[in-house]
mmCIF file of C-alpha atoms and ligand atoms in Angstrom:
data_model
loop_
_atom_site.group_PDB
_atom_site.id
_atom_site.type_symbol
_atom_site.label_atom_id
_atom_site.label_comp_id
_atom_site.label_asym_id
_atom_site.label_seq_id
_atom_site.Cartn_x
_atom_site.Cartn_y
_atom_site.Cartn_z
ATOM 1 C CA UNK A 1 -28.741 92.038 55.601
ATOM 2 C CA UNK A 2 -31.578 94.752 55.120
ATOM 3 C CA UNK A 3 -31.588 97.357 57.852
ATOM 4 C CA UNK A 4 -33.374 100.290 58.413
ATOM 5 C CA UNK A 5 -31.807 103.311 60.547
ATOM 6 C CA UNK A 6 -33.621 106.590 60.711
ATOM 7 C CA UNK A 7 -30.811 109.319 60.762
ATOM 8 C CA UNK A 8 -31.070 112.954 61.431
ATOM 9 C CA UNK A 9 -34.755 112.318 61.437
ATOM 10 C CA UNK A 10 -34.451 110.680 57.509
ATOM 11 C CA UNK A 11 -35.272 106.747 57.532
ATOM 12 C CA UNK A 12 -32.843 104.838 55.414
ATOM 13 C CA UNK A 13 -32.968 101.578 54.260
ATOM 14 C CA UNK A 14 -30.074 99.694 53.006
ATOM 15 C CA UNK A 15 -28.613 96.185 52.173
ATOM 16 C CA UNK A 16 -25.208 95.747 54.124
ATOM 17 C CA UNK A 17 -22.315 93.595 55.238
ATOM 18 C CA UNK A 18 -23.191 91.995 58.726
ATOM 19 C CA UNK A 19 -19.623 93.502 59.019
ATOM 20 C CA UNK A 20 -19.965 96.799 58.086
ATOM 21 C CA UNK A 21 -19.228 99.069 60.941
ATOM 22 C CA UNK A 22 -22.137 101.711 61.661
ATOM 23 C CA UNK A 23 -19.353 104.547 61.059
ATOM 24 C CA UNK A 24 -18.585 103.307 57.535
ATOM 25 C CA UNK A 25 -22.796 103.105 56.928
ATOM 26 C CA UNK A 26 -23.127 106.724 57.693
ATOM 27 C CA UNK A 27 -20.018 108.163 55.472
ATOM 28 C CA UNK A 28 -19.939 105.598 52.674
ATOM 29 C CA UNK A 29 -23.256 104.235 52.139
ATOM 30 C CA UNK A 30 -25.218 107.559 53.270
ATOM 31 C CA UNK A 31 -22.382 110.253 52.177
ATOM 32 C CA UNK A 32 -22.666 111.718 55.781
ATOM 33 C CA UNK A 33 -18.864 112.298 55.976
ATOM 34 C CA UNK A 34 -18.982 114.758 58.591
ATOM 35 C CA UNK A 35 -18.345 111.727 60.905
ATOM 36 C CA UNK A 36 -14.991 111.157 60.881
ATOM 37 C CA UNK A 37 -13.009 108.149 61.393
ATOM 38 C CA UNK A 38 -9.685 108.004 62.650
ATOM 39 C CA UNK A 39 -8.680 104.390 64.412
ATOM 40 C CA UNK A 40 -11.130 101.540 63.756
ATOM 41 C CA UNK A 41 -10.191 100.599 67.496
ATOM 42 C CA UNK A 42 -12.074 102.957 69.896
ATOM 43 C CA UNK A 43 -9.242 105.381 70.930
ATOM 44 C CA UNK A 44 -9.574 108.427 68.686
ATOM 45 C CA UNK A 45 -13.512 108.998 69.505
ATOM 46 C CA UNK A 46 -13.194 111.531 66.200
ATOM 47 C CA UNK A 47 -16.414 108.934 65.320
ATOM 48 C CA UNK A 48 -19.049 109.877 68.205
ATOM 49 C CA UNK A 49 -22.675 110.155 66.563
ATOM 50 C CA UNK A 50 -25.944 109.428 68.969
ATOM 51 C CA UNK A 51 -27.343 106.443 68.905
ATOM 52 C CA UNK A 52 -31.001 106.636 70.264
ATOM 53 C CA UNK A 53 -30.101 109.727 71.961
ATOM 54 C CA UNK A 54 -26.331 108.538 73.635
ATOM 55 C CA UNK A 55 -22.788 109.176 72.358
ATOM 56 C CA UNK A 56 -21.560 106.173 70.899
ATOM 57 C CA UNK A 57 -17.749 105.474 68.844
ATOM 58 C CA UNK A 58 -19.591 104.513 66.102
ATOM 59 C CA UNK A 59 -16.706 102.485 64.636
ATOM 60 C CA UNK A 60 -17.492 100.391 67.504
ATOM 61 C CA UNK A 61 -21.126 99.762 66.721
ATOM 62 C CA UNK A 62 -22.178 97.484 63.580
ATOM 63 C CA UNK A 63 -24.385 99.395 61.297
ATOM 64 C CA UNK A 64 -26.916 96.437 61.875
ATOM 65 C CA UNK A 65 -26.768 96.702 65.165
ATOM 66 C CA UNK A 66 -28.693 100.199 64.625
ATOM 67 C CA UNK A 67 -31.395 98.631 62.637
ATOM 68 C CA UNK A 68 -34.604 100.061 63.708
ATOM 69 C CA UNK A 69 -32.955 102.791 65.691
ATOM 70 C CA UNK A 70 -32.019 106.702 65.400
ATOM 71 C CA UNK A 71 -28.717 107.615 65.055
ATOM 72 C CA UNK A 72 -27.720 111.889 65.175
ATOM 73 C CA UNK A 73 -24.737 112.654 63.284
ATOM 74 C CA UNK A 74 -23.032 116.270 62.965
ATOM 75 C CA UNK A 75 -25.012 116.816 59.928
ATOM 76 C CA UNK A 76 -28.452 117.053 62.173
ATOM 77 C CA UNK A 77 -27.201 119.790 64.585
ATOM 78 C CA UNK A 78 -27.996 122.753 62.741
ATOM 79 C CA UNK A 79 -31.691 123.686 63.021
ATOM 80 C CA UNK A 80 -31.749 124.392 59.181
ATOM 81 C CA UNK A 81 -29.426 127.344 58.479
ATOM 82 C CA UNK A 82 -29.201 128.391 62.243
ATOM 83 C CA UNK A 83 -26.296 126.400 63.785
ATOM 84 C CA UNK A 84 -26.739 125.248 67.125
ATOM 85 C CA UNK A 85 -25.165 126.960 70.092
ATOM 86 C CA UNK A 86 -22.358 124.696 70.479
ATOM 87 C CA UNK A 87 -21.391 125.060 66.710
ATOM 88 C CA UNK A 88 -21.495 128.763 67.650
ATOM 89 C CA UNK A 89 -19.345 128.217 70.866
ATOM 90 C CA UNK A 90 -16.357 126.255 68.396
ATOM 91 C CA UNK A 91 -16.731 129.532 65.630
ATOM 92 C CA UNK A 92 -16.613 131.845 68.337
ATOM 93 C CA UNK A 93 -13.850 130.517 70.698
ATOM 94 C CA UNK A 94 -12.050 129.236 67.389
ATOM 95 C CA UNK A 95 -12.805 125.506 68.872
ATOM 96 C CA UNK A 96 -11.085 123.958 65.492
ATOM 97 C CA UNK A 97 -7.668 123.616 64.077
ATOM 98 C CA UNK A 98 -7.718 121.212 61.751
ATOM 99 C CA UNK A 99 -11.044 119.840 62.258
ATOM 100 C CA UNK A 100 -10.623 116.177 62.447
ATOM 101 C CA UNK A 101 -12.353 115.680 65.822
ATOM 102 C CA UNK A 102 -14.483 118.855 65.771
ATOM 103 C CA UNK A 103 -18.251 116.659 64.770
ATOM 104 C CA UNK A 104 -17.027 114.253 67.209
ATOM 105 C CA UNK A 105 -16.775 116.817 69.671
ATOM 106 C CA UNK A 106 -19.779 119.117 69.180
ATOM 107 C CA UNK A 107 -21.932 115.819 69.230
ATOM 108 C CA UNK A 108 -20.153 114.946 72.793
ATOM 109 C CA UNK A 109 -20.968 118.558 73.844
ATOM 110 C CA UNK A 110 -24.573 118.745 72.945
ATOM 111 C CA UNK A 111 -25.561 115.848 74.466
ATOM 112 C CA UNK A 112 -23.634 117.524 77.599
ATOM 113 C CA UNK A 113 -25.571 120.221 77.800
ATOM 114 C CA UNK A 114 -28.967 118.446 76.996
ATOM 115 C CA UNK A 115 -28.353 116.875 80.400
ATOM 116 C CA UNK A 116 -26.380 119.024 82.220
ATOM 117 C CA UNK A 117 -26.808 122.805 81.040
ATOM 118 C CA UNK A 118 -24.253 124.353 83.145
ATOM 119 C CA UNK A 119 -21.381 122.272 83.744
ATOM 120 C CA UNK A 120 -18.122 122.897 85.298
ATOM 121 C CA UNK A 121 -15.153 122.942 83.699
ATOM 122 C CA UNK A 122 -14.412 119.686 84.983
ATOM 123 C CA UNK A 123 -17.860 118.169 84.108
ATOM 124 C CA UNK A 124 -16.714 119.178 80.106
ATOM 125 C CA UNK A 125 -13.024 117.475 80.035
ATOM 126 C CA UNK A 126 -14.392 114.453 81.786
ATOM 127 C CA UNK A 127 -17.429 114.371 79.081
ATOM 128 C CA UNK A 128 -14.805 114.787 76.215
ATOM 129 C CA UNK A 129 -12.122 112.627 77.839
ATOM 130 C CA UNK A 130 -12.629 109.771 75.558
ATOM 131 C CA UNK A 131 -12.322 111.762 72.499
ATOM 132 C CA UNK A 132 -8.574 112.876 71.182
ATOM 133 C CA UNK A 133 -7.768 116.476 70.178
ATOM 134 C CA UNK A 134 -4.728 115.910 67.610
ATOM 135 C CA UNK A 135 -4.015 119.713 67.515
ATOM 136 C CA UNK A 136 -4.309 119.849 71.217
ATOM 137 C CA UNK A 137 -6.849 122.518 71.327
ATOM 138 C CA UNK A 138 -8.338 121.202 74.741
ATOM 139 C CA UNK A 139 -8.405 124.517 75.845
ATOM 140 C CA UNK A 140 -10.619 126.149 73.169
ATOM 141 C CA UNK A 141 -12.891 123.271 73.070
ATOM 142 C CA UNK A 142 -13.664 123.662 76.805
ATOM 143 C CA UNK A 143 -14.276 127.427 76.181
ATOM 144 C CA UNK A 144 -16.199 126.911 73.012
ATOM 145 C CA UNK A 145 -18.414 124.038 75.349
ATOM 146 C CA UNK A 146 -18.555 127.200 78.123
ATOM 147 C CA UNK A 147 -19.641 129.897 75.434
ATOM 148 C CA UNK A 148 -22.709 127.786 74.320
ATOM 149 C CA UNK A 149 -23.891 127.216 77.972
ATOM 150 C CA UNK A 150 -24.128 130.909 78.532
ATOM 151 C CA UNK A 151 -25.465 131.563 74.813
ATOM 152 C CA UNK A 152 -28.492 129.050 74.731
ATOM 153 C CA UNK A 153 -30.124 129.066 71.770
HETATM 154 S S1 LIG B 1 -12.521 105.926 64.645
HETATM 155 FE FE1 LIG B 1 -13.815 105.400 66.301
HETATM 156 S S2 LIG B 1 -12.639 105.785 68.077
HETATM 157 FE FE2 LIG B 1 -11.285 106.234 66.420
HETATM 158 S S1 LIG B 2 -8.738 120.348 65.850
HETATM 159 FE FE1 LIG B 2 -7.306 119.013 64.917
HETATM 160 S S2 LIG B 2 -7.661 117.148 65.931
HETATM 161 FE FE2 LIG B 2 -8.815 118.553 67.071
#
């Protein structure tokens, strides 16, 4: 099937699988590989991109099923070389160990703080709680969520 899915504000077009899960679109047929993907079966959540504007497990989504749609992926949060608050929040509150659900994250946290600009501490777990921190670093990621509330862009 054609399909055409305008990501990080770029409009691809692209013959695919009716299959093809909208997770393995973005890293394999697009080379955005800063979407990770750790389960296939909606329990890691290292996967999250937007699609029109919500957090979606994008191994749960079939990439034609975002024909004629946006989809934001880690790769559009950086306003050109200026990262975006919450990218700032994980460097400065060392938000990462290994990195595996780090875009997954960020994308979760942004969309957070679109809606809800000062949450509670609370508020940020139960936003994250469907996403899986391997390295256990729930307590940085909350703080690195925190530090880009207070340091708005
Ligand atoms: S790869 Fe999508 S939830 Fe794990
Ligand atoms: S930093 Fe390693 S899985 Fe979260």
């Amino acid at each position: 099937m054609q399909i055409t899915v305008t990501v990080n504000g770029d409009e691809h077009t692209a013959d695919v699988e009716p299959r093809l899960l909208l997770v393995h679109f973005l890293r394999d047929t697009l080379g955005l590989t800063g979407t990770h993907w750790g389960c296939d079966t909606s329990n890691c959540g290292v996967c999250v991109v937007w699609l029109d504007g919500t957090p979606v497990k994008s191994c749960t989504v079939l990439a034609v099923m975002a024909d004629g749609r946006t989809v934001r992926t880690v790769e559009g949060l950086a306003d050109g070389a200026t990262l975006d608050p919450v990218q700032q929040g994980f460097v400065q509150c060392h938000g990462l160990q290994c990195g595996f659900c780090t875009p997954g994250m960020m994308m979760t946290a942004r969309w957070l703080l679109d809606r809800n600009p000062d949450p509670s501490e609370n508020e940020i777990r139960e936003a994250i709680s469907g996403q899986a921190c391997r390295c256990t670093g729930y307590e940085n990621i909350v703080r690195s969520v925190q530090w880009a509330a207070v340091n708005k862009s």
